[in-house]
Coordinates of C-alpha atoms and ligand atoms in Angstrom, one line a residue:
X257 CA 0.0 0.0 0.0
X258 CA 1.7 3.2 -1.2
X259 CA 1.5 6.2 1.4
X260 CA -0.7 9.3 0.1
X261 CA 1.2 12.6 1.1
X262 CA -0.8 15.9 1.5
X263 CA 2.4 17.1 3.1
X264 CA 5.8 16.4 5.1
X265 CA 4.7 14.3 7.7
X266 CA 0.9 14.8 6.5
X267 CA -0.9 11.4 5.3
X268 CA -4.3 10.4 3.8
X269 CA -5.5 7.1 6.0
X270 CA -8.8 6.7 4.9
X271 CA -11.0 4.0 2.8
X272 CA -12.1 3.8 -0.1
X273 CA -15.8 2.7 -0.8
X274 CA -16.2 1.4 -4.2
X275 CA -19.4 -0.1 -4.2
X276 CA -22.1 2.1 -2.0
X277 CA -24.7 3.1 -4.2
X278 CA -27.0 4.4 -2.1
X279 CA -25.9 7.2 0.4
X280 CA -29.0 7.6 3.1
X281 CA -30.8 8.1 0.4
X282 CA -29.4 10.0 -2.5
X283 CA -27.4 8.2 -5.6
X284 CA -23.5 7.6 -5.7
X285 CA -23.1 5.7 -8.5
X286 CA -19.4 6.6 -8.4
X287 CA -18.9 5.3 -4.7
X288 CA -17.1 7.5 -1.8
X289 CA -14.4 7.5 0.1
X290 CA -13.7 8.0 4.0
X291 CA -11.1 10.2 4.5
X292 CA -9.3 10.0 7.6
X293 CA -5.7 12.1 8.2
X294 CA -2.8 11.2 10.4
X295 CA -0.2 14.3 11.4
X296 CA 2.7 13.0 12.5
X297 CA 4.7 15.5 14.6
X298 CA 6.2 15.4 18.1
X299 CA 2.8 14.6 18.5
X300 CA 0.4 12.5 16.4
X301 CA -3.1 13.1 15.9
X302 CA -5.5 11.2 13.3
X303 CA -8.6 13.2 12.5
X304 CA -11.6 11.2 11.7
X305 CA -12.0 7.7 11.5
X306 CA -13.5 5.7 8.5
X307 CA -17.0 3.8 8.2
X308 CA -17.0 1.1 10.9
X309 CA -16.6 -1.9 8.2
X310 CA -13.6 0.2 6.5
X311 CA -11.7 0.0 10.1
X312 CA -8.8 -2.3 8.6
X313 CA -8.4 0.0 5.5
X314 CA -8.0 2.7 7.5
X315 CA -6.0 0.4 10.0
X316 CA -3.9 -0.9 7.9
X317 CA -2.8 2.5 6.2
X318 CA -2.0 4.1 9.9
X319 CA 0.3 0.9 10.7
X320 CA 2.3 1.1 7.9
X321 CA 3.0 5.1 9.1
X322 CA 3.2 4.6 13.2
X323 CA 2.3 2.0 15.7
X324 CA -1.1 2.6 16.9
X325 CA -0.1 3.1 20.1
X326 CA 2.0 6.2 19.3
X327 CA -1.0 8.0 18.4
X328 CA -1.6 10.7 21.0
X329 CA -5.0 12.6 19.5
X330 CA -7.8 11.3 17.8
X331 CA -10.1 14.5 16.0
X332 CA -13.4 13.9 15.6
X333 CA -14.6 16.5 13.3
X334 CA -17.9 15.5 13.0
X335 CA -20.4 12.4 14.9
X336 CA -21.9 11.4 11.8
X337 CA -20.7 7.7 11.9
X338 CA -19.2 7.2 8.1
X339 CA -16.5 9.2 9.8
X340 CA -17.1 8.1 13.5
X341 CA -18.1 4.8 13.1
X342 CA -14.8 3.4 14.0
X343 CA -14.1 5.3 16.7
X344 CA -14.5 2.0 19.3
X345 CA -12.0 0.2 17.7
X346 CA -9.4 3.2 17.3
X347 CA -9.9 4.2 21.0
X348 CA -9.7 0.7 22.3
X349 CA -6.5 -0.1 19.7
X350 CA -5.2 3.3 20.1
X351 CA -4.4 3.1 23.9
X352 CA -3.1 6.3 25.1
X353 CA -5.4 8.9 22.8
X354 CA -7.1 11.2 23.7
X355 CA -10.3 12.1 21.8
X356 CA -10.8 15.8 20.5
X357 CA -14.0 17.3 19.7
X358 CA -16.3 20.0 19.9
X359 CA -17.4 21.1 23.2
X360 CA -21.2 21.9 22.3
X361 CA -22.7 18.9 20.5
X362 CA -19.7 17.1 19.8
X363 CA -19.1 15.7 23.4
X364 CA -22.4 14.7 24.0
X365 CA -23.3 13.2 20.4
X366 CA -20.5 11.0 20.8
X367 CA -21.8 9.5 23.5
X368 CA -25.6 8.8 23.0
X369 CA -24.0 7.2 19.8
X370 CA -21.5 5.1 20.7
X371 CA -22.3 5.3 24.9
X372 CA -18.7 5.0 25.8
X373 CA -16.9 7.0 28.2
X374 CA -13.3 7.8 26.4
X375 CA -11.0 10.3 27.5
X376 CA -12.5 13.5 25.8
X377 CA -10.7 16.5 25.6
X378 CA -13.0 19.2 24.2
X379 CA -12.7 22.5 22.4
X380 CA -14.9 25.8 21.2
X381 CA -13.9 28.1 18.6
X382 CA -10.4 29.1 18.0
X383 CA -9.2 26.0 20.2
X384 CA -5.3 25.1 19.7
X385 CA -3.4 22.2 20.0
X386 CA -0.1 21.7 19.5
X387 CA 1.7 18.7 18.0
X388 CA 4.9 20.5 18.7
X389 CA 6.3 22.0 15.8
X390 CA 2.8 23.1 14.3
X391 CA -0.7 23.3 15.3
X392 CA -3.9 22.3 14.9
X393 CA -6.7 25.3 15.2
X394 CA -10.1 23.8 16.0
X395 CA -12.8 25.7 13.9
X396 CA -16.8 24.9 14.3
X397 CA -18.8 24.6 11.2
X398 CA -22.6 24.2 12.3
X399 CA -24.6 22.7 10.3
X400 CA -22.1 21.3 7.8
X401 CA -23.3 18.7 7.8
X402 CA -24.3 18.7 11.8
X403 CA -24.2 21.0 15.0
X404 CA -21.3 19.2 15.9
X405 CA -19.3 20.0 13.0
X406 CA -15.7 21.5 12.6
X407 CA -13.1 22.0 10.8
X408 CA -9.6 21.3 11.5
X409 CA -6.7 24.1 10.4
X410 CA -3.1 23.0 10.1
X411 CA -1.5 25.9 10.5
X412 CA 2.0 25.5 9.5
X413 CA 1.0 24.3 6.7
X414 CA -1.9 25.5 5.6
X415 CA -4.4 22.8 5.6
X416 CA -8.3 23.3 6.2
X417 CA -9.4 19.4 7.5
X418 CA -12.5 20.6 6.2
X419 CA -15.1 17.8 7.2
X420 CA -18.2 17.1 4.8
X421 CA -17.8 21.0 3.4
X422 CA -16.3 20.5 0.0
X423 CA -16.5 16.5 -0.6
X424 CA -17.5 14.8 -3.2
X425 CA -18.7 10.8 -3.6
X426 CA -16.2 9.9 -5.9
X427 CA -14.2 6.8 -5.1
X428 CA -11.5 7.3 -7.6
X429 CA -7.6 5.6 -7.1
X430 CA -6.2 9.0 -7.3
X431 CA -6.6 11.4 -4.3
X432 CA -5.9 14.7 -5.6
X433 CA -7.9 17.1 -7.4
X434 CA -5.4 17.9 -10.3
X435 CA -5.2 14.0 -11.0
X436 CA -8.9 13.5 -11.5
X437 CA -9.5 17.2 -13.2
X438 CA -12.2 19.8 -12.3
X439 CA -14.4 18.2 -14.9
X440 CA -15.1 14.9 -13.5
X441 CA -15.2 16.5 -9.9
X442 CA -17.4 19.6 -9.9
X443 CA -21.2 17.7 -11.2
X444 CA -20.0 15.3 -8.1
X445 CA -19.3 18.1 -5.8
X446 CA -22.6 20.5 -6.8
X447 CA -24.7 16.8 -6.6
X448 CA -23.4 16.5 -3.1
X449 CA -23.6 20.2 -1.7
X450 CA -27.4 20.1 -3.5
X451 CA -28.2 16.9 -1.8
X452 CA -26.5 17.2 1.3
X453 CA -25.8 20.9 2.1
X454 CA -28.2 23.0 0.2
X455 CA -30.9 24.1 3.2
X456 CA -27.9 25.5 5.1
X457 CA -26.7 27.8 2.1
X458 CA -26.7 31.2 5.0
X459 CA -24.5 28.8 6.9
X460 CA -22.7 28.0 4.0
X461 CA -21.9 31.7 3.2
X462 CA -21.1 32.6 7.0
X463 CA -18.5 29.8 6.8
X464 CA -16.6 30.8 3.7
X465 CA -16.8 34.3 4.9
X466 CA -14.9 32.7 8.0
X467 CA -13.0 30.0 6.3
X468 CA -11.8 32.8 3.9
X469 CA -9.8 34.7 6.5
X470 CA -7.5 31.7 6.5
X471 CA -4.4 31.2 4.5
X472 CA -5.9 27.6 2.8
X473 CA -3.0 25.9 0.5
X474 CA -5.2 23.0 0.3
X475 CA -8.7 21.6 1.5
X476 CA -8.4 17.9 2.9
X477 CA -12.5 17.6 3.2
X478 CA -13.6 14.1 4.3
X479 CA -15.0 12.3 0.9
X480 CA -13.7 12.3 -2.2
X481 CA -10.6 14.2 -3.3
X482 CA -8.4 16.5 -1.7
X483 CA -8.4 20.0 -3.2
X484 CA -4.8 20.6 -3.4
X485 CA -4.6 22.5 -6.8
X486 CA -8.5 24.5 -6.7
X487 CA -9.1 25.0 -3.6
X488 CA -10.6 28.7 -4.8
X489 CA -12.3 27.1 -7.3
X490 CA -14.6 24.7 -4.6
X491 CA -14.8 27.8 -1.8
X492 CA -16.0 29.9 -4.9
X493 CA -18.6 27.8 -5.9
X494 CA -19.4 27.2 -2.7
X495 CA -19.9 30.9 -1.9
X496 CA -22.2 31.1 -4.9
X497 CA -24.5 28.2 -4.1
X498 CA -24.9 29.4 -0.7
X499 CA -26.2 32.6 -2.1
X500 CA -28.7 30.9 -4.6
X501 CA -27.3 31.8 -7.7
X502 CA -29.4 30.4 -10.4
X503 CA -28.6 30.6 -14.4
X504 CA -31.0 30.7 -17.1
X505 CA -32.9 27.1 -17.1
X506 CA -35.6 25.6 -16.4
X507 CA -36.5 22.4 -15.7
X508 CA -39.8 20.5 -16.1
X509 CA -40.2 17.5 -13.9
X510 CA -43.7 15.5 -13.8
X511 CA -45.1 11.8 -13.5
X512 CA -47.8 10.4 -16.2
X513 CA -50.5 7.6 -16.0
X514 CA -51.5 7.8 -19.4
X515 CA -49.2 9.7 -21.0
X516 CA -51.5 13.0 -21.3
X517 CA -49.3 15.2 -18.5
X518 CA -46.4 13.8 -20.3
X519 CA -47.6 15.8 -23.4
X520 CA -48.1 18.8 -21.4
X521 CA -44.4 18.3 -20.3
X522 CA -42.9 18.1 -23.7
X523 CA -45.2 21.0 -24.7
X524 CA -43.8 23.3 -22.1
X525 CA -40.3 21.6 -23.0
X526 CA -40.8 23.0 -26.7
X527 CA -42.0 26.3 -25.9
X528 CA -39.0 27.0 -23.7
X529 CA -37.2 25.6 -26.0
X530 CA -38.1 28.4 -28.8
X531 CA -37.3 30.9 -26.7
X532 CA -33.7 29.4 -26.6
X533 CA -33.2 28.8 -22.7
X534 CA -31.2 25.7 -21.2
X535 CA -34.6 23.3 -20.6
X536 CA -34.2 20.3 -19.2
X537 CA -37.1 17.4 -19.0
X538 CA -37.5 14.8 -15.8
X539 CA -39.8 12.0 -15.6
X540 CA -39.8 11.0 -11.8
X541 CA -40.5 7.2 -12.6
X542 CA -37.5 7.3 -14.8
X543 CA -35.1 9.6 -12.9
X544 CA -33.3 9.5 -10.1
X545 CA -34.5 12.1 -7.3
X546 CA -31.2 13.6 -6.4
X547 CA -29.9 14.0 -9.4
X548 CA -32.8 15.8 -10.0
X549 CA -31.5 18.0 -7.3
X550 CA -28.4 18.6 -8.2
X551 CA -30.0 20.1 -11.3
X552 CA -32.6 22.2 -8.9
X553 CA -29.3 23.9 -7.5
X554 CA -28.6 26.3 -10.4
X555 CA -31.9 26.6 -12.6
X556 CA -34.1 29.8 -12.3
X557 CA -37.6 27.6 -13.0
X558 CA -38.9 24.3 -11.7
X559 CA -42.4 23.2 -13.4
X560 CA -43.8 20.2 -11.9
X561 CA -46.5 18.2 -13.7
X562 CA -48.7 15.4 -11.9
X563 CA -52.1 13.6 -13.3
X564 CA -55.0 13.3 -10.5
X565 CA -54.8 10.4 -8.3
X566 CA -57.7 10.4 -5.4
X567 CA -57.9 14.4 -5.4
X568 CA -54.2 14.2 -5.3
X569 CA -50.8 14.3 -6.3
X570 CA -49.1 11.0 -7.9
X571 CA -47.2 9.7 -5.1
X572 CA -43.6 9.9 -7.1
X573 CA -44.6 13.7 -7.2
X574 CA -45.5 13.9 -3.8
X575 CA -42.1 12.1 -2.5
X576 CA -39.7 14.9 -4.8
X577 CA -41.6 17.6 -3.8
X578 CA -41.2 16.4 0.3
X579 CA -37.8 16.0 -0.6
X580 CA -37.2 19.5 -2.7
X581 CA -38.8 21.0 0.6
X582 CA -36.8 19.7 2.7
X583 CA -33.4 21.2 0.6
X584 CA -35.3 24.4 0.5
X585 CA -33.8 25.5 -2.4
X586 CA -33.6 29.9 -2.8
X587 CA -34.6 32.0 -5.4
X588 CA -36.9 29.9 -7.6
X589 CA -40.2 30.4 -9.2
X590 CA -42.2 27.8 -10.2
X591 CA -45.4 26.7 -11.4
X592 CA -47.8 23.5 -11.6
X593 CA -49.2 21.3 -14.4
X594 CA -51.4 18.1 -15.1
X595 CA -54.3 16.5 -16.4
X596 CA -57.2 14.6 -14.6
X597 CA -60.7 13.1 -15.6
X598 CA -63.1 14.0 -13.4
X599 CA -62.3 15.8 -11.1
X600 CA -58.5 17.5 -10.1
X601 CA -56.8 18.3 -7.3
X602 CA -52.8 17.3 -8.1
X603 CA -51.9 21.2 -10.0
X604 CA -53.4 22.6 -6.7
X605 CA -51.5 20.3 -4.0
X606 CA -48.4 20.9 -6.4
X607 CA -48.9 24.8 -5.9
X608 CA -49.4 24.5 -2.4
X609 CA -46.6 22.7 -2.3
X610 CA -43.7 24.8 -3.7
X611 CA -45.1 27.7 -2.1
X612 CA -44.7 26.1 1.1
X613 CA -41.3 25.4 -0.6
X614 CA -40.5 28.7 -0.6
X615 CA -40.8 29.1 -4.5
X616 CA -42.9 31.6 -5.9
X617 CA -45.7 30.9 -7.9
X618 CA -46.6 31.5 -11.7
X619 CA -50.5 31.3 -11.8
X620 CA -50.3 28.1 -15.0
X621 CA -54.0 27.8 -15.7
X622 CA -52.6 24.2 -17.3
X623 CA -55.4 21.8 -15.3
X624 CA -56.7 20.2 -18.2
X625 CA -59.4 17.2 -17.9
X626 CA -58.5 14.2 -19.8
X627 CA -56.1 14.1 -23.2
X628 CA -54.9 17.6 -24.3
X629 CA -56.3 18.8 -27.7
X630 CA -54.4 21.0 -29.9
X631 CA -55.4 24.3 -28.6
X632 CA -54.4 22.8 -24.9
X633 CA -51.3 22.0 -25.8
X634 CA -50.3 25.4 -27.7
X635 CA -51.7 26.6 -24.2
X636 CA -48.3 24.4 -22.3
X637 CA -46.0 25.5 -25.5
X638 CA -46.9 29.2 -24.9
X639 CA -46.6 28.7 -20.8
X640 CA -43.1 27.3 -21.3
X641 CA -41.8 30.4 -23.5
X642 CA -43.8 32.7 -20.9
X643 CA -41.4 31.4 -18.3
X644 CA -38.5 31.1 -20.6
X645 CA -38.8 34.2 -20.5
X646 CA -39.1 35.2 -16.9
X647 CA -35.5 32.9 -16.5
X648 CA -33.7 34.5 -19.5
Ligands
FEO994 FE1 -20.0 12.5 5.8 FE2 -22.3 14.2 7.7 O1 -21.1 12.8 7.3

């Protein structure tokens, strides 16, 4: 096993996941990795651990650096347990460690997880530790992903342990960002911040505001690959998706039963499409929800189509828009389409809602009973360049 070097004395321990697929409930189709980090110094500290069943990964990449029982700090950046799931094994292997984390929520989380009593030392904001010739600054993150969340700064040399801000699920046998290249990584890193980060985008602009202060060389975050070359590049794009930016495009996502709101939806596709903006088309049987999302995080519009089932939504419709809600995506406007036969009720609970959503409605008038005629349709073709043109 070749050693992975962020920098003298600086190593990446973690595992790599090649087959998850499913990460508590979004896609990763290209797998993850863990990434722990062990500083050797007078001192050595690992931060993070690895997914409980990756323990002999990670083990095996700290033995081949020091003995575990060298190891005088364990950082736990974050109680989520794909990075502190392996925390009973490395604090009963690891005999002399002390365990670091955050005073408020950090402490306490570890324990109604894992109800152990290990030798916590805690620490709040601006929190130092030195490993003798350098120094660890401890820096809380709330909300990225957790309340217990922080990041980790290595001073000397300029390293930002960064925690789940700026990952990516890529399992990849290279570690770096310049190895894989910007093109492969940034759909993987704006699928996970959209997924994972995106109701926290205030939070997300505090922390780059505060993370920016800092002289960053590189950005060790804890999935996927380290940001050695661009870390301004994933801080940047960071700072714009906290803000909302969106870009002209719409998207038009919808379910069918018989095929009728589907014409509506390639109606409203071509009508957008005429008026030359970036359109893209989701059917929620077909597609996958988040990356669906991922698509949500930079598009101006969001139509969302549904046919009547008992007064209401179809349920496919009903689970994205619970999940959209959830993400609470900024700066959107939206409207609702469908069909029905007798009576409606889905283009209603679809308005309701994204406006609970906090998207703001375009009155649609696109309820239609049954199979669309002509005239209906040219109805959805002229909607979709209406709202083309409220995104252009
Ligand atoms: Fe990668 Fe919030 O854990």
């Amino acid at each position: 096993m070749s050693k992975v070097t962020l920098a003298e004395g600086v190593y990446w321990v973690g595992a790599i996941d090649w087959n998850i697929r499913n990460f508590h409930g979004y896609s990763t189709r290209l797998g993850t990795t863990y990434n722990a980090y062990l500083v050797v110094d007078d001192s050595i500290a690992l931060i993070d651990t690895v997914k409980a069943p990756f323990y002999d990964q990670m083990l095996a990449r700290v033995s081949e650096i020091v003995p575990l029982d060298k190891i005088d700090y364990v950082v736990s950046n974050h109680v989520e347990m794909d990075h502190s799931g392996s925390l009973p094994m490395i604090m009963r292997d690891a005999s002399k460690a002390k365990l670091i984390t955050l005073e408020k929520f950090g402490e306490s989380g570890l324990k109604k997880t894992f109800h152990s009593d290990w030798p916590f030392q805690t620490v709040k904001e601006g929190s130092e530790l030195s490993l003798g010739k350098r120094k660890l600054v401890f820096i809380p993150t709330p909300m990225l992903h957790w309340p217990d969340s922080m990041a980790s700064y290595l001073v000397e040399d300029k390293i930002l342990f960064s925690m789940d801000a700026f990952g990516q699920h890529i399992a990849s046998s290279s570690r770096f960002d310049d190895e894989v290249g910007l093109d492969a990584i940034m759909p993987e890193a704006a699928k996970y911040y959209a997924n994972i980060l995106m109701p926290f985008g205030d939070l997300i602009v505090r922390a780059v505001d505060k993370l920016g202060g800092l002289d960053i060389g590189t950005i060790a975050c804890s999935h996927g690959v380290i940001w050695r070359s661009h870390a301004d590049t994933i801080v940047n794009a960071y700072a714009s998706w906290g803000r909302g930016d969106s870009r002209s495009k719409m998207l038009v996502i919808y379910d069918t039963m018989w095929g009728s709101t589907e014409k509506m939806a390639h109606a409203l596709v071509d009508g957008a499409m005429s008026e030359g903006v970036d359109v893209k088309l989701y059917n929620l049987t077909k597609s996958d929800k988040s990356d669906i999302i991922k698509e949500v995080l930079d598009a101006k519009a969001l139509l969302v189509g549904s046919p009547t089932l008992n007064n209401g939504m179809f349920p496919t419709v009903a689970g994205f828009l619970c999940y959209l809600k959830g993400l609470r995506p900024k700066g959107k406007i939206g409207a609702a389409f469908g069909s029905h036969g007798w009576a409606g009720g889905a283009v209603k609970a679809i308005e309701q809602e994204l406006a609970q959503t906090g998207i703001e409605i375009v009155e649609s008038d696109l309820a239609i009973k049954f199979v669309p005629e002509s005239d209906e349709l040219q109805r959805c073709f002229d909607f979709g360049r209406t709202m083309a043109k409220k995104v252009a």
